[in-house]
PDB file of C-alpha atoms in Angstrom:
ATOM      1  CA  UNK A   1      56.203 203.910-104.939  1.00 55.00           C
ATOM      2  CA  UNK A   2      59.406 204.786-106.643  1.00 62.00           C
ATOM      3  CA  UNK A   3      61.476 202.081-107.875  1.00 82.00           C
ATOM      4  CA  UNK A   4      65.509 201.882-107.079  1.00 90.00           C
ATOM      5  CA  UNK A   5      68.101 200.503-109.599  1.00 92.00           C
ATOM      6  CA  UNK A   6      71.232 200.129-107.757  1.00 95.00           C
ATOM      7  CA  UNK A   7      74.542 198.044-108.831  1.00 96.00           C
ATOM      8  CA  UNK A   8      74.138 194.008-108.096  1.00 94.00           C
ATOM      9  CA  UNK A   9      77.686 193.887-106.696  1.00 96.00           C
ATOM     10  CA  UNK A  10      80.815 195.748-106.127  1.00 97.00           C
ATOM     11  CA  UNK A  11      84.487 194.969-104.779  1.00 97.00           C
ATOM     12  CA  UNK A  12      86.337 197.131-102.498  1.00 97.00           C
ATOM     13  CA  UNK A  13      89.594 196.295-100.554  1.00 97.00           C
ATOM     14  CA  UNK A  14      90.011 197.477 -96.606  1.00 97.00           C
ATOM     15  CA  UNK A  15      91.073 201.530 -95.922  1.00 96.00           C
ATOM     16  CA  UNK A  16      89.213 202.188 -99.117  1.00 97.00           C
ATOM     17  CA  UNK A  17      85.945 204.455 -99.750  1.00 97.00           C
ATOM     18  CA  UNK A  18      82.942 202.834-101.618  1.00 98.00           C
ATOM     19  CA  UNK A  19      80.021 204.671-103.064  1.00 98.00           C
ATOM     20  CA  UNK A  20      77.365 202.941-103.708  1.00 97.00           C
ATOM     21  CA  UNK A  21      74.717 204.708-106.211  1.00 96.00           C
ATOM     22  CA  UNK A  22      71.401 204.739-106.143  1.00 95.00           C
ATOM     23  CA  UNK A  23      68.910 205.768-108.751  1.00 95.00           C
ATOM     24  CA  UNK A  24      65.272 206.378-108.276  1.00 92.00           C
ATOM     25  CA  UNK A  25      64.113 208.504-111.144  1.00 91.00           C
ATOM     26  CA  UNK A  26      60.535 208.674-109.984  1.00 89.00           C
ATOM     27  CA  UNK A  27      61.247 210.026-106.601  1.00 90.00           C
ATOM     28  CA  UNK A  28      58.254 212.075-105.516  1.00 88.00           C
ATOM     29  CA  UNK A  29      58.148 215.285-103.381  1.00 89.00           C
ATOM     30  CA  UNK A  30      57.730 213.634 -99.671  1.00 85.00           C
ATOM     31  CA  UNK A  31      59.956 211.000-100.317  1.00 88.00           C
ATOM     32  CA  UNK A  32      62.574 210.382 -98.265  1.00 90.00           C
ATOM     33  CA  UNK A  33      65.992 208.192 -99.133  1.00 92.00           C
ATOM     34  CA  UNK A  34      66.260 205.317 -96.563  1.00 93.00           C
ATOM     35  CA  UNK A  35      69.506 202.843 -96.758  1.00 95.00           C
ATOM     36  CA  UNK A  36      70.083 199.346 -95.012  1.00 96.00           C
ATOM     37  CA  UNK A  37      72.646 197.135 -94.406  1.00 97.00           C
ATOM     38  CA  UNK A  38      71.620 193.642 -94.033  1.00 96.00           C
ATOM     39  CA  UNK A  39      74.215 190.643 -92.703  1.00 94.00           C
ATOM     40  CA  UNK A  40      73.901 187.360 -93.689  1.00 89.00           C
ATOM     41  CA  UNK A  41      71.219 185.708 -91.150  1.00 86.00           C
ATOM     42  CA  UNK A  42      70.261 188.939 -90.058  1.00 92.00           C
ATOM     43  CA  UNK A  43      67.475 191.331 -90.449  1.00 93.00           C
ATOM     44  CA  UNK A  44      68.214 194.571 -92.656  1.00 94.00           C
ATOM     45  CA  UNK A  45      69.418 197.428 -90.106  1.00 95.00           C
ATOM     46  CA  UNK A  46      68.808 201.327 -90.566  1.00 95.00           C
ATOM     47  CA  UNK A  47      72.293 203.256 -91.894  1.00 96.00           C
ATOM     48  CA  UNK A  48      70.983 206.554 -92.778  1.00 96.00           C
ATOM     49  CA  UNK A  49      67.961 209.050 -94.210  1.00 94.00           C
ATOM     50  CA  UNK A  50      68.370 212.065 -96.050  1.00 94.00           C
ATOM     51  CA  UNK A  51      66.245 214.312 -98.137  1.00 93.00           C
ATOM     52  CA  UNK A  52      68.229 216.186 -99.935  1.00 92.00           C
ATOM     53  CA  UNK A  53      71.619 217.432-100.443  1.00 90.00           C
ATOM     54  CA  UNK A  54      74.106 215.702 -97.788  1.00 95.00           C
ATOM     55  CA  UNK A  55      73.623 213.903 -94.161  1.00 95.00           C
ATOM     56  CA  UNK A  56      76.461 212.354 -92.567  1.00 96.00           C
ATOM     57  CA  UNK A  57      76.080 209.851 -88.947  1.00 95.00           C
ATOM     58  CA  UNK A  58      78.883 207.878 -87.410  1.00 93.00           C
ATOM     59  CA  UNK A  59      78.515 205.185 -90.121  1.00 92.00           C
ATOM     60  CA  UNK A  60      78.115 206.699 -93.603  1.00 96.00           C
ATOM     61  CA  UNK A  61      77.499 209.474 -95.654  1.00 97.00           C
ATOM     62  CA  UNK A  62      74.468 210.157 -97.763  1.00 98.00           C
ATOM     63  CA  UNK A  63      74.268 212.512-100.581  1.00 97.00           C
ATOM     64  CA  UNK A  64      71.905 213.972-102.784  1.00 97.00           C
ATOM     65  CA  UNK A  65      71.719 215.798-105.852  1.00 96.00           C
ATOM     66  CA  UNK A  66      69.414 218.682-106.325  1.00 95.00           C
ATOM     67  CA  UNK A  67      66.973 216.654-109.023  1.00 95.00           C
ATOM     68  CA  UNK A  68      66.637 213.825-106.107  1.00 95.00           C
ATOM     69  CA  UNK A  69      66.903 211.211-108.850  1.00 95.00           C
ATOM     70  CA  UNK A  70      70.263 209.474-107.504  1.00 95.00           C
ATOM     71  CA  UNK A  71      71.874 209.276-104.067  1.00 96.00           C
ATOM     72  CA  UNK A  72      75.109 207.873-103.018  1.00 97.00           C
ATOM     73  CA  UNK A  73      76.059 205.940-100.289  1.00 97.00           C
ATOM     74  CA  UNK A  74      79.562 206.445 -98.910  1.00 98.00           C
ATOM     75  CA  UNK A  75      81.303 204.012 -96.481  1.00 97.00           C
ATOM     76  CA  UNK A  76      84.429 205.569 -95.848  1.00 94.00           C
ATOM     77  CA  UNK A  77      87.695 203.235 -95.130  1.00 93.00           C
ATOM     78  CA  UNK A  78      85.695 200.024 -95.275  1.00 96.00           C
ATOM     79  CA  UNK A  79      86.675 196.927 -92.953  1.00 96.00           C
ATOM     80  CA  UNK A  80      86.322 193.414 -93.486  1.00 96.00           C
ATOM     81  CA  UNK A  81      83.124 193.416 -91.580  1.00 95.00           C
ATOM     82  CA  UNK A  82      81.519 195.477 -93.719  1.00 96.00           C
ATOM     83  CA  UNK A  83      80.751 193.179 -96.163  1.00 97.00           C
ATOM     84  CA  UNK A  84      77.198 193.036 -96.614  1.00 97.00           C
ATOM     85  CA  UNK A  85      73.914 193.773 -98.630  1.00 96.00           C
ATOM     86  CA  UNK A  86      73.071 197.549 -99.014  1.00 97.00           C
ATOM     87  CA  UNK A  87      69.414 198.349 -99.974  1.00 95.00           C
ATOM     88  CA  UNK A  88      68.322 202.065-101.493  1.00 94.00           C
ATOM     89  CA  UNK A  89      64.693 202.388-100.590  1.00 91.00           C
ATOM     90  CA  UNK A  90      62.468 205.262-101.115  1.00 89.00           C
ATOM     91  CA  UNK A  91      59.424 206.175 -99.651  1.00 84.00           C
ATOM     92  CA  UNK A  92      57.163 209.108 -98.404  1.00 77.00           C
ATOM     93  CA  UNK A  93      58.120 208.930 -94.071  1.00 63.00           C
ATOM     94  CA  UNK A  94      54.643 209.322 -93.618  1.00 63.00           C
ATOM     95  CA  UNK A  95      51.700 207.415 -95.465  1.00 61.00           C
ATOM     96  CA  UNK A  96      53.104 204.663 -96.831  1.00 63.00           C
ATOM     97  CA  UNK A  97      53.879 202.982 -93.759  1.00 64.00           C
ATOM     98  CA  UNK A  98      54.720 199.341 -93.743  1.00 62.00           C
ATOM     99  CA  UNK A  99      54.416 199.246 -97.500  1.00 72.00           C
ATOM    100  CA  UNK A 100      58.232 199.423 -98.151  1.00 78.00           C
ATOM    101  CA  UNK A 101      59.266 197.448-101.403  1.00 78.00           C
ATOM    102  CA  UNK A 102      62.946 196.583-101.339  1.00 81.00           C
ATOM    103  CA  UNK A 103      64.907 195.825-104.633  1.00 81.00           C
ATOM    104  CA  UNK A 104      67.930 193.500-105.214  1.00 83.00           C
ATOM    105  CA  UNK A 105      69.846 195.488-102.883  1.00 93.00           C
ATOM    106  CA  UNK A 106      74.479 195.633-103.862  1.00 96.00           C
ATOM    107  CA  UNK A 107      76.509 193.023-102.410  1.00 96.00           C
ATOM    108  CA  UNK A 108      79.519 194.579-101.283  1.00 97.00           C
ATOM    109  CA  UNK A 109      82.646 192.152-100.880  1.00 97.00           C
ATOM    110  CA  UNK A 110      85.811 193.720 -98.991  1.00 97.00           C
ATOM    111  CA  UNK A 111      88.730 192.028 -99.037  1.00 96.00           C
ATOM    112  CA  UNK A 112      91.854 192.130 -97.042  1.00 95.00           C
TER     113      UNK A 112
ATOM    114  CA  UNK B   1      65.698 197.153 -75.290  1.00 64.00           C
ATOM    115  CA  UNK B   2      63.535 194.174 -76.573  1.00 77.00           C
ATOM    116  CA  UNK B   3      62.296 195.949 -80.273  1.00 94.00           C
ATOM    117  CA  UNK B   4      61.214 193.559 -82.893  1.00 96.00           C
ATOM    118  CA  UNK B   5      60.986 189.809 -81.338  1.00 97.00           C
ATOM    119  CA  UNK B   6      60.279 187.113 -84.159  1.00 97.00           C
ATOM    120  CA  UNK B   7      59.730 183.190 -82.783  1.00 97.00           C
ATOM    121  CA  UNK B   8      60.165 180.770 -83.243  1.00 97.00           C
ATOM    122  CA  UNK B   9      64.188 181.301 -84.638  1.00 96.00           C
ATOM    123  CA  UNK B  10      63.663 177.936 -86.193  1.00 97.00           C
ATOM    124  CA  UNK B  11      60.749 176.022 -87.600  1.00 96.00           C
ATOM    125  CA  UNK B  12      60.452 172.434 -89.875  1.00 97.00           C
ATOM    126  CA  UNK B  13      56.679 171.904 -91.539  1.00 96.00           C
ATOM    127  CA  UNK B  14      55.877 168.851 -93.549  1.00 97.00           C
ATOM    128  CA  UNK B  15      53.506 169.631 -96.543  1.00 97.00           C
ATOM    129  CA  UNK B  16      50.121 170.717 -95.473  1.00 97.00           C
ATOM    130  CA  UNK B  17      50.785 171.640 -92.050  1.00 97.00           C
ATOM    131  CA  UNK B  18      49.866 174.998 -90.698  1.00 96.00           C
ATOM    132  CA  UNK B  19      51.770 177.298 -88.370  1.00 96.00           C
ATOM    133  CA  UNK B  20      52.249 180.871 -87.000  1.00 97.00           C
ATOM    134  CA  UNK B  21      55.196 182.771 -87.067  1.00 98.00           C
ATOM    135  CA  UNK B  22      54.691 185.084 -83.689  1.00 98.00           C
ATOM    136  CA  UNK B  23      56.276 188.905 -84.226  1.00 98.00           C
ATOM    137  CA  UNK B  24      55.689 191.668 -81.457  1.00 97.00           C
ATOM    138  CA  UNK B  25      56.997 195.345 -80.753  1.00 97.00           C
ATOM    139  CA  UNK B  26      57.586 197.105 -77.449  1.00 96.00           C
ATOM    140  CA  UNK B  27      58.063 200.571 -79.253  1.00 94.00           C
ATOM    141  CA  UNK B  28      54.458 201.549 -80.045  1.00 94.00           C
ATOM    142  CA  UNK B  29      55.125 201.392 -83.540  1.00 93.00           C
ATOM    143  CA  UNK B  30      51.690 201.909 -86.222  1.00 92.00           C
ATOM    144  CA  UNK B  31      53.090 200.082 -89.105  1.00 92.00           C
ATOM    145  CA  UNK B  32      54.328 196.234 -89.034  1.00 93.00           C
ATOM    146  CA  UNK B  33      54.716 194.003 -91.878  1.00 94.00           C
ATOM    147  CA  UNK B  34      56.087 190.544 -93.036  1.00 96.00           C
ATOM    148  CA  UNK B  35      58.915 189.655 -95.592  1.00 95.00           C
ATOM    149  CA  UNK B  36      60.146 186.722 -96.990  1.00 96.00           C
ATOM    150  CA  UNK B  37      63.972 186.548 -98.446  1.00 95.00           C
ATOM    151  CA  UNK B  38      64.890 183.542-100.553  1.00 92.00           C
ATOM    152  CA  UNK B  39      68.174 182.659-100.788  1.00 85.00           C
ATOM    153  CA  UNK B  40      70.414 184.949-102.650  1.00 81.00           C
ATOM    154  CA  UNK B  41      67.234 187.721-103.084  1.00 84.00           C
ATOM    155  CA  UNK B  42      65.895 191.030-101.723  1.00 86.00           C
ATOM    156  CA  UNK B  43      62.970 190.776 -99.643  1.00 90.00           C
ATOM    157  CA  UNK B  44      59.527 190.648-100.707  1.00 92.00           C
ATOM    158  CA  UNK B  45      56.795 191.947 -98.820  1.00 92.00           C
ATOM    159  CA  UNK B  46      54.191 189.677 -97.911  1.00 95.00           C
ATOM    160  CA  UNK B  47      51.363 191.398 -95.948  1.00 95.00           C
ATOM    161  CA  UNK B  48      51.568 194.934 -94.075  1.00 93.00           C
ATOM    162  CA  UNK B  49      49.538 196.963 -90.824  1.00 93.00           C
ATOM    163  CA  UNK B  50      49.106 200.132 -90.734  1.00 90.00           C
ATOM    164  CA  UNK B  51      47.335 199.808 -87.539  1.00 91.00           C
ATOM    165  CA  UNK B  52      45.021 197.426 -85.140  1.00 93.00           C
ATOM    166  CA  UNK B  53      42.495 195.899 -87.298  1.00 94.00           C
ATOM    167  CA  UNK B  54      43.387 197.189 -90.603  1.00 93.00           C
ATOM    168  CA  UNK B  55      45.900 195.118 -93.009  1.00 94.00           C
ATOM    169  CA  UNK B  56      46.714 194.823 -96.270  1.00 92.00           C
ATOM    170  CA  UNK B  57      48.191 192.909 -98.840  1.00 93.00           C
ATOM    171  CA  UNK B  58      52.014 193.381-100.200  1.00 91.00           C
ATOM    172  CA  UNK B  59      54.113 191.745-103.351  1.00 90.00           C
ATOM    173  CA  UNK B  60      53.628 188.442-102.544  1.00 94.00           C
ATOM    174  CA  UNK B  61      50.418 187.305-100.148  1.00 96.00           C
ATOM    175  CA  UNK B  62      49.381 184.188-101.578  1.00 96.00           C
ATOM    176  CA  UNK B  63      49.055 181.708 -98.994  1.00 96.00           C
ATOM    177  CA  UNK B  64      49.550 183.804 -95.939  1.00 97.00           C
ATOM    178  CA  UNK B  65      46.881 185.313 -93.330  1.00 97.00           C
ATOM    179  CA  UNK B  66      48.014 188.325 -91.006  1.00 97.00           C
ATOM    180  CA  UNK B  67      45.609 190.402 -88.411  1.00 96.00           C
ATOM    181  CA  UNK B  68      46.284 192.857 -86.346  1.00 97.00           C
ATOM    182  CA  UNK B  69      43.797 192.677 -83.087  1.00 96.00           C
ATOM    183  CA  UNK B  70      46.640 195.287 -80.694  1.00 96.00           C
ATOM    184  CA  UNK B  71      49.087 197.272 -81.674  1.00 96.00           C
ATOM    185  CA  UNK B  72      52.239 194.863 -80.243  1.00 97.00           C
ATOM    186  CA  UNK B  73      51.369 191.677 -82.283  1.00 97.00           C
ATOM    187  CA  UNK B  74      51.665 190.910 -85.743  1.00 98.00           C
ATOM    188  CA  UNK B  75      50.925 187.280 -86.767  1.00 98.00           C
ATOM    189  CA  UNK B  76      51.466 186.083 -89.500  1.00 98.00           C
ATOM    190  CA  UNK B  77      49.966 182.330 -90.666  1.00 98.00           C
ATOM    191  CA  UNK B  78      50.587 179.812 -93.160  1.00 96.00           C
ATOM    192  CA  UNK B  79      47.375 177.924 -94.096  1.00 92.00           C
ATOM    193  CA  UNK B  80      48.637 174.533 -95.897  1.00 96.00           C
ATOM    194  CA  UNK B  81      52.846 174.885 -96.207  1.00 96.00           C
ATOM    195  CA  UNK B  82      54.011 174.548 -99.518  1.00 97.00           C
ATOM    196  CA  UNK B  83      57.925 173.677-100.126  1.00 96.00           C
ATOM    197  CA  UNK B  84      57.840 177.041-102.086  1.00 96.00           C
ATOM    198  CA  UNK B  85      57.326 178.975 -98.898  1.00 97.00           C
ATOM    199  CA  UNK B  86      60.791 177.685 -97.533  1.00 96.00           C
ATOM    200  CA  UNK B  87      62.524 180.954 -96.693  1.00 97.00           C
ATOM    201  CA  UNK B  88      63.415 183.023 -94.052  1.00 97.00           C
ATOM    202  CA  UNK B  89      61.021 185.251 -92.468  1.00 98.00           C
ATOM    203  CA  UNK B  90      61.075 188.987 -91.260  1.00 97.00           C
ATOM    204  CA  UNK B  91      58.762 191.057 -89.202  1.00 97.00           C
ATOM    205  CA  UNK B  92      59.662 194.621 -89.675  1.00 94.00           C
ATOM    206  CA  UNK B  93      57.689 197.730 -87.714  1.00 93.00           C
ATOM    207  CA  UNK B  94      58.172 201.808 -87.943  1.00 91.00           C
ATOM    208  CA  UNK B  95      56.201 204.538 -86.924  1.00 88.00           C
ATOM    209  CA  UNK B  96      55.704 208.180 -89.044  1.00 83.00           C
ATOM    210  CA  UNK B  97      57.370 209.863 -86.177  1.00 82.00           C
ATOM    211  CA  UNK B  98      60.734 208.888 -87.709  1.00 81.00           C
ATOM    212  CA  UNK B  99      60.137 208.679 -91.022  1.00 75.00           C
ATOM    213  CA  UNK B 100      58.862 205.095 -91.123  1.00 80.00           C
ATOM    214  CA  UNK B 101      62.781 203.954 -90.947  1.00 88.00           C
ATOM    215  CA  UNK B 102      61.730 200.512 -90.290  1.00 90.00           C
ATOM    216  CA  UNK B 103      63.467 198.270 -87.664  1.00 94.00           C
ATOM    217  CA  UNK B 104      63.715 194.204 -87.972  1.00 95.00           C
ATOM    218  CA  UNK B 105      63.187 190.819 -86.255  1.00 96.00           C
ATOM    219  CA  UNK B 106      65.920 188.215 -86.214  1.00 95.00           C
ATOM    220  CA  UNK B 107      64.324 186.895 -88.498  1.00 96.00           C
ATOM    221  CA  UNK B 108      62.361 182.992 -88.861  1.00 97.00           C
ATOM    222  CA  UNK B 109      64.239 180.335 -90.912  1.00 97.00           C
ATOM    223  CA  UNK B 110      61.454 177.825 -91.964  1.00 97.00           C
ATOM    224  CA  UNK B 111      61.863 174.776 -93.933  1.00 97.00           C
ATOM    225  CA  UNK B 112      58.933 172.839 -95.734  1.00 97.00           C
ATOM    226  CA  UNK B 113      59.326 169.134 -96.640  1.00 96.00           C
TER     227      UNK B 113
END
């Protein structure tokens, strides 16, 4: 399973952007990029899954550069409530079921 | 939608005892597995399914017993509680039809004495 290396923390102040990098230098062929958000006292919740180059939902933005080895998570104009634990996991979507390893994850702190 | 239920929410063990920590699925998911977070860490994977009757062993298994007799259930049990399994507890399951994006419990705060 590829391992992640992502920043411990980071800062950000409401209306801003924040990108969040991920680096998984071992990223196989049918591995996908998977990111959660995860609220104190709660489970870890789905954001978004890309393969490669960029995918974009309602909540974030995920992109990815041709070599796979990185991706970056973009929240744009943050809010107070979205101050939470961000984990960058990768994995193949189809036989490594259940065996998901999560790192440290980045504590994101926005402040008014 | 009921998706990953976890009980009980809550749960205080003195030393020795044993317990279950109950997870099901409504969404006909193949994979489950169990996590523990300590406070202030990333979650470590305890013990994972990749179907009824077959399980396996994650990061961190020691002192922990899962099956997997249906599909819906997930069980995971604590033989003789240690203080050092104080955490909180999450059942997870996802299925290869959506690129095993997994989907969590609320989660089981338990506390050994």
């Amino acid at each position: 399973l590829a391992k992640t290396t992502q920043p411990i923390s980071m800062d950000s102040y409401e209306g801003q952007e924040v990108n969040i990098t991920c680096s998984h230098n071992n990223i196989a062929t049918n591995d996908y990029i998977t990111w959660y958000q995860q609220f104190p006292s709660q489970g870890p919740r789905f954001i978004i899954q890309g393969y490669k180059t960029k995918v974009t939902n309602e909540v974030a933005s995920l992109f990815i550069p041709a070599d796979r080895k990185s991706s970056t998570l973009s929240l744009p104009r943050v809010s107070l409530s979205d101050t939470a634990v961000y984990y960058c996991l990768v994995g193949d979507g189809y036989n490594q079921g259940g065996k998901l390893i999560f790192g440290q994850g980045t504590e994101l702190s926005v402040k008014p | 939608n009921a998706g990953v239920t976890q009980t009980p929410k809550f749960q205080v063990l003195k030393t020795g005892q044993s317990m279950t920590l109950q997870c099901a699925q409504d969404m006909n998911h193949e994979y489950m597995s169990w996590y523990r977070q300590d406070p202030g860490m990333g979650l470590r994977l305890i013990h994972y399914s990749v179907g009824a009757g077959i399980t396996d062993q994650g990061e961190v298994p020691n002192g922990y017993n899962v099956s997997r007799s249906t599909t819906e259930d997930f069980p995971l049990r604590l033989l003789s509680a240690a203080p050092s399994q104080t955490s909180v507890y999450f059942c997870a399951s996802s299925t290869p039809r959506t690129k095993n994006i997994q989907y969590f419990g609320a989660g089981t705060r338990l506390s050994v004495l």
